[in-house]
Amino acid sequence: MAEALLGIVLENLIPFVQTQFAAFSGIKEKAEDLSRTLQLIKAVLDDAEQKQWSNRPLKVWLQQLKDAMYVLDDILDQLPTESSQLGCLTSLNPKKVIHRRELGQKLNEIIGRLDRIAQARSNFDLRQGLRERPSELVEWRQTSSTIAVPQVYGRDEDKGRVVEFLLSPSRSSEFLSVYPIVGLGGLGKTTLVQLVYNDPEVGNNFDLKIWVCVSENFTIKSILRSILEAVKKDKSEVMDLQVMEEKVKQLLQSKKYLLVLDDVWKRSQEMELGLTQDKWDKLRSVLSCGSKGSSILVSTRDNHVATIMGTCQAHHLGGLSEEDCWLLFKLHAFGADKEERAELVAIGKEIVKKCGGSPLAALALGGVMQSRRTEKEWLEVQKSELWSLPEENDIMRVLRLSYSSLTPTQKQCFAFCAIFPKDTEIMKQELIYLWIANGFISSRPNLEVEEVGNMVWNELQQKSFFQDVRSDDFSGEIYFKMHDLVHDLTQSISEQECICLEKHNLNDFSSNSHHIVFHGIRKKQFKKIAFEKVESLRTLYQLNSDELPFSSRLIRTNHSLRVLCIHPGKIPSFGSLSCLRYLELCDLGTKSLSASICNLRRLEILKLKRLSNLRSLPKHLTRMQNLRHLIIDECYFLSSMFPEAHKLRHLRTLSVYIVKSKKGYSLAELRHLNLGGKLCIEGLANVGSISEAEDANLKDKQDLRELSLSWSRSDGKTKSVVGAEEVLEALQPHSTLELLTITWYEGLRWPTWMQNNSAIHNLVSLRLVDSLKCGHLPPVGKLPFLKKLQISNMVELRFIEEDESYDGVEAMPFPSLEKLYLSYLPNVERLMKRETTHMFPSLSILFIEDCPKLQLPCLPSVKDLTVWYCSNEQLKSISNLNALNQLHLCDSDQVSCFPEGMMDNMTSLATLEIYSFRELKELPSDITKLTALSDLTINDCGKLECLPEQGLEGLSSLRKLFIHSCKSLGSLPDGVRHLTSLQSLTIGGCPMLKERCKQGTGEDWHKIAHVPHVKLHAF
């Protein structure tokens, strides 16, 4: 981290030396000396960062260096802005002279501080240049085919998959198969490969088995030498590469061999001898001399390695179950066949939760506990973080290997992740914004800063630092988590520098805390005195919607802030926050923003979220010339933007734009803005001409992923000059668009770019809402990637897809659609005008609200159905959905009984909810045939008199029964006694039933006495 920060400071310091201010303030020579000193420090930082883990004074020295550089960077960052505000540096104006003197004094102080730190480096015997990388591995990193642990738990399934791959008949027809095993350090990749290597069946399948521990030294010569030594069983003599290649070919020729390449690392700035595509291509050409069926197993932490070497999909190794971790832990903590003390077992099971499924962590912690005998000693470990245990442990040592392979920038970006609590789902884009705001990443000649951030994130994810990555198909956002042990690693690196304050560690921060996140704390718990001592606070962030636990006055004193997130509370004056790059205002009641916000000239990211009373934005927002992302979310009363948006030349995200007929608010303002992400354009009824709509230039905005077009928010003063159809035709987006929403469209027809699918071919989500005049849809069934479709409030519509040309085989309608939402469509009769056998093959979720005429066809893939305001005829058609897993039927004043046989074939139904069927008197008798039903809810069915008397024992899987507001329901049938799987029964708002089910005294109590959890509520 220190190296990256020092690099940023040098980047700013060197240009400063050339400025007029340096000359006039009399510190130019000192600044030049400081620049040289920092260069010397930088030369030894690589060595210092490697040695700090075993040298506490060195770690303290590095922290002092970072603290000082934060302060120096703050001063350098404020100079350009403040100088420009005060005018010419040569002015003799007393105010300006005083200002120059203050800045000069600050610089002199920090230069002296850094000089002392630089001199102290001589105490640590630090070497300049890159650290020496040993030609041979240190002993603890060497591996062999021998299984080093007495017992392996929880890897039978993983082993089975790898063995199945190696023994598969299809392997016998291939000359060389490469199977990568990928996972975080400490998850047991090497142990898994050892299990496979020593399996007798595997041994019998190969003529030759070879084990090579590669690590970061992926050189062809060293690997070939290891192969020769493994086969010949003796030390290989020194020979040329050509000779070695020939000897290996001779040994492997016509043999079916298994080669293990354990612990392979990809080449990087920090791993110069690691794997490259070129090295692998050359090595593979030598190894391809074996007979068919020869295989290579590769273990690695890096997905890039799997991509380069693998001939098949990698096996991603997960963590052990908590039970398996416990078995491994207790074997080492108590010893085999030793008595386990009950009080220590309870604590031990809590300690095991720290392992996060890592066998290495279970082994290491078990070893730590072996010498501890008292309850107090065990509690000490339980209450400690892994990284702060008094003993240096293998867990952190192994994980730091992955960290040491990162570049300085990647190290800083990774360590910053310590600000998030454990097990938090983090939004990728938000993390990149925070990296940008703190200056951890910057643009390159051909890459925007956001693209650099994306590359850094991808590298960290490829190296297994990030996991549980999921992409929201419909918002496009990517979310991820960090393994608990990886989070421990970030904390061990950053310690107090990046900290998340929660109830249990509320006042743990110190003067060298530079990035602080608040999570679920209150004002009364917070000591502001400690907060006031923080030096160079950069990040002040909130993860929840609680108010900051201190007065906004304290914010004004933190001139160094780069990131500020304000949830409910008073907005501070922004005048003193000249370094701010990121500002989020959320859940505030303000109607307008202070004009002082426009003075944040360095601001790059402005987020306005859930400002429910906000009416307009400041008129001079374009003064923020560095603004890159303006994100407006759930500000529903916002009716006016700021004029002349085209002046924000660096703007990359503008999530909302409201068109006005006034000058400076037209669509033409968007013409030259290179916008991406999400754009919602409102007030399209105010467009003055077709040329104005064309000037929005949406067709060339290829980075836009989501587009919303709305005719709401009209000025209302005059009738639209240009028709909605002409405007929409002119607003054709780029074909890369993935999400499209159109609301309050006033036209009769859809534009040609929707009719011929030219611009919407790649859509993943389409929403057409409140287009009251349209009687048909564009041919949405032909969109190959469409996963979500929502149609709402189109009164003339009769069919979702009118095209009758589908043959159901080659031309399959809606091939990718997973979710379909239909609401307030009074005249829709069918999903398709001409229904086919293979329509909607991927549809999983179907939501229908107030579509009384709609009849459902056979949809074998639908798992989840919700119907609001359903009729008897609609209920009959539900029987066509035989694969349902969840059925939610809501709100009907017509249905008194369900159609006979409606549920006969719903053999997979697990959840059934019947809500607000106010005329319903009885449940269908075939409900007793739902053998897979586990959750039954009956709510607000006031006339329901009884449950089925016969056959209830057929509900053999029922675990949860919820009955509420069924006032006419007088008793439970005797068959409830046979619901042996029932775990939870809740009855509320059913006065007669409640009385009969009272524990011990109720007439129906004996029917439900076997249920573990019974809740009876009056309301």
Short mmCIF file of C-alpha atoms in Angstrom, two decimals, residues 543-719:
data_model
loop_
_atom_site.label_atom_id
_atom_site.label_comp_id
_atom_site.label_asym_id
_atom_site.label_seq_id
_atom_site.Cartn_x
_atom_site.Cartn_y
_atom_site.Cartn_z
CA LEU A 543 -23.63 1.38 4.79
CA ASN A 544 -27.08 1.93 6.28
CA SER A 545 -29.62 4.71 6.39
CA ASP A 546 -28.93 5.84 9.95
CA GLU A 547 -27.83 9.37 10.67
CA LEU A 548 -24.11 10.06 11.09
CA PRO A 549 -23.25 9.71 14.80
CA PHE A 550 -21.87 13.25 15.08
CA SER A 551 -22.68 16.82 14.18
CA SER A 552 -22.18 18.03 10.61
CA ARG A 553 -19.85 20.66 12.09
CA LEU A 554 -17.20 17.98 12.46
CA ILE A 555 -17.34 17.29 8.72
CA ARG A 556 -16.38 20.86 7.92
CA THR A 557 -13.10 20.45 9.82
CA ASN A 558 -12.04 17.51 7.66
CA HIS A 559 -10.63 19.39 4.68
CA SER A 560 -8.94 16.23 3.44
CA LEU A 561 -12.17 14.29 2.73
CA ARG A 562 -12.38 12.63 -0.68
CA VAL A 563 -15.50 10.54 -0.01
CA LEU A 564 -18.51 11.73 1.96
CA CYS A 565 -21.79 9.88 2.35
CA ILE A 566 -24.59 11.66 4.23
CA HIS A 567 -27.79 9.85 5.16
CA PRO A 568 -30.56 11.46 7.26
CA GLY A 569 -29.26 14.58 8.94
CA LYS A 570 -28.26 18.14 8.31
CA ILE A 571 -26.29 18.89 5.16
CA PRO A 572 -23.01 20.62 6.04
CA SER A 573 -21.60 23.61 4.26
CA PHE A 574 -19.49 22.37 1.37
CA GLY A 575 -17.20 25.39 1.18
CA SER A 576 -14.29 23.82 3.09
CA LEU A 577 -14.44 20.41 1.34
CA SER A 578 -12.34 21.43 -1.64
CA CYS A 579 -10.74 17.96 -2.00
CA LEU A 580 -14.04 16.09 -2.21
CA ARG A 581 -14.37 13.67 -5.14
CA TYR A 582 -17.40 11.61 -4.10
CA LEU A 583 -20.57 12.90 -2.46
CA GLU A 584 -23.69 10.88 -1.69
CA LEU A 585 -26.78 12.52 -0.24
CA CYS A 586 -29.46 10.05 0.77
CA ASP A 587 -32.87 10.11 2.52
CA LEU A 588 -32.81 13.85 3.17
CA GLY A 589 -35.97 15.98 3.31
CA THR A 590 -34.51 18.97 1.48
CA LYS A 591 -36.42 20.60 -1.41
CA SER A 592 -33.29 22.07 -2.95
CA LEU A 593 -29.53 21.76 -2.69
CA SER A 594 -27.33 24.56 -1.45
CA ALA A 595 -25.64 26.56 -4.19
CA SER A 596 -22.35 25.96 -2.33
CA ILE A 597 -22.32 22.42 -3.72
CA CYS A 598 -21.33 23.94 -7.08
CA ASN A 599 -18.02 25.03 -5.53
CA LEU A 600 -16.88 21.41 -5.25
CA ARG A 601 -14.76 21.84 -8.38
CA ARG A 602 -12.96 18.52 -7.94
CA LEU A 603 -16.10 16.44 -7.44
CA GLU A 604 -16.24 13.46 -9.78
CA ILE A 605 -19.17 11.44 -8.43
CA LEU A 606 -22.43 12.94 -7.14
CA LYS A 607 -25.19 10.60 -5.98
CA LEU A 608 -28.63 11.87 -5.00
CA LYS A 609 -30.72 9.01 -3.60
CA ARG A 610 -34.24 9.02 -2.19
CA LEU A 611 -34.44 12.80 -1.79
CA SER A 612 -38.23 12.63 -1.70
CA ASN A 613 -38.84 16.40 -1.58
CA LEU A 614 -36.16 17.53 -4.02
CA ARG A 615 -37.70 19.70 -6.74
CA SER A 616 -34.74 21.07 -8.68
CA LEU A 617 -30.96 20.96 -9.04
CA PRO A 618 -28.67 24.00 -8.61
CA LYS A 619 -28.47 26.08 -11.79
CA HIS A 620 -24.68 26.36 -11.73
CA LEU A 621 -23.91 22.65 -11.44
CA THR A 622 -21.81 22.87 -14.61
CA ARG A 623 -19.11 24.62 -12.57
CA MET A 624 -18.15 21.12 -11.43
CA GLN A 625 -16.06 20.53 -14.51
CA ASN A 626 -14.56 17.28 -13.21
CA LEU A 627 -17.95 15.63 -12.66
CA ARG A 628 -18.03 12.18 -14.28
CA HIS A 629 -21.04 10.49 -12.71
CA LEU A 630 -24.31 12.18 -11.72
CA ILE A 631 -26.58 9.48 -10.31
CA ILE A 632 -30.15 10.42 -9.40
CA ASP A 633 -32.23 7.64 -7.89
CA GLU A 634 -35.76 7.70 -6.46
CA CYS A 635 -36.05 11.50 -6.48
CA TYR A 636 -39.62 11.29 -7.71
CA PHE A 637 -40.56 14.96 -7.33
CA LEU A 638 -37.54 16.27 -9.20
CA SER A 639 -38.95 18.38 -12.03
CA SER A 640 -36.05 20.52 -13.20
CA MET A 641 -32.42 19.85 -14.07
CA PHE A 642 -29.63 22.40 -14.52
CA PRO A 643 -29.10 24.26 -17.82
CA GLU A 644 -26.38 23.65 -20.41
CA ALA A 645 -25.49 20.09 -19.45
CA HIS A 646 -23.24 19.89 -22.52
CA LYS A 647 -20.61 21.86 -20.59
CA LEU A 648 -19.89 18.84 -18.39
CA ARG A 649 -17.45 17.43 -20.94
CA HIS A 650 -16.22 14.58 -18.69
CA LEU A 651 -19.69 13.34 -17.74
CA ARG A 652 -20.02 9.57 -18.24
CA THR A 653 -23.20 8.85 -16.27
CA LEU A 654 -26.34 10.97 -16.18
CA SER A 655 -29.04 8.70 -14.82
CA VAL A 656 -31.89 11.23 -15.18
CA TYR A 657 -32.44 14.04 -17.68
CA ILE A 658 -35.65 16.08 -17.74
CA VAL A 659 -36.44 17.87 -21.00
CA LYS A 660 -37.85 21.39 -20.80
CA SER A 661 -38.95 23.77 -23.53
CA LYS A 662 -36.69 26.47 -22.05
CA LYS A 663 -33.28 27.25 -23.53
CA GLY A 664 -30.49 25.07 -22.16
CA TYR A 665 -32.77 22.18 -21.20
CA SER A 666 -33.35 20.57 -24.59
CA LEU A 667 -32.35 17.10 -25.75
CA ALA A 668 -29.60 18.70 -27.83
CA GLU A 669 -27.62 19.16 -24.58
CA LEU A 670 -26.88 15.42 -24.65
CA ARG A 671 -25.42 15.40 -28.16
CA HIS A 672 -21.70 15.42 -27.37
CA LEU A 673 -21.84 13.74 -23.96
CA ASN A 674 -20.23 10.29 -23.98
CA LEU A 675 -22.78 8.75 -21.64
CA GLY A 676 -22.88 5.17 -20.46
CA GLY A 677 -24.64 3.03 -17.89
CA LYS A 678 -28.21 4.18 -17.27
CA LEU A 679 -30.06 7.14 -18.79
CA CYS A 680 -33.69 8.02 -18.03
CA ILE A 681 -35.10 10.81 -20.22
CA GLU A 682 -38.33 12.37 -18.95
CA GLY A 683 -40.54 15.13 -20.28
CA LEU A 684 -40.41 14.01 -23.91
CA ALA A 685 -43.71 15.81 -24.52
CA ASN A 686 -41.63 19.01 -24.27
CA VAL A 687 -39.45 18.19 -27.29
CA GLY A 688 -39.71 21.10 -29.74
CA SER A 689 -38.74 19.42 -33.01
CA ILE A 690 -37.65 16.18 -34.64
CA SER A 691 -34.16 17.62 -35.12
CA GLU A 692 -33.95 18.26 -31.36
CA ALA A 693 -34.69 14.57 -30.71
CA GLU A 694 -32.11 13.55 -33.32
CA ASP A 695 -29.58 15.85 -31.66
CA ALA A 696 -29.71 13.68 -28.52
CA ASN A 697 -27.53 11.35 -30.61
CA LEU A 698 -28.58 8.22 -28.73
CA LYS A 699 -27.67 6.08 -31.71
CA ASP A 700 -23.95 6.74 -31.12
CA LYS A 701 -23.96 6.23 -27.33
CA GLN A 702 -22.70 2.66 -27.42
CA ASP A 703 -21.83 2.57 -23.71
CA LEU A 704 -25.45 3.02 -22.66
CA ARG A 705 -26.69 -0.20 -21.12
CA GLU A 706 -30.08 0.96 -19.88
CA LEU A 707 -32.42 3.54 -21.42
CA SER A 708 -35.76 4.80 -20.15
CA LEU A 709 -37.94 7.10 -22.27
CA SER A 710 -40.94 8.81 -20.67
CA TRP A 711 -43.55 11.30 -21.80
CA SER A 712 -44.28 12.23 -18.17
CA ARG A 713 -43.30 15.56 -16.58
CA SER A 714 -44.73 17.69 -19.35
CA ASP A 715 -44.55 21.48 -18.90
CA GLY A 716 -48.30 21.41 -19.45
CA LYS A 717 -48.32 24.94 -20.81
CA THR A 718 -48.68 24.16 -24.49
CA LYS A 719 -49.66 21.22 -26.61
#
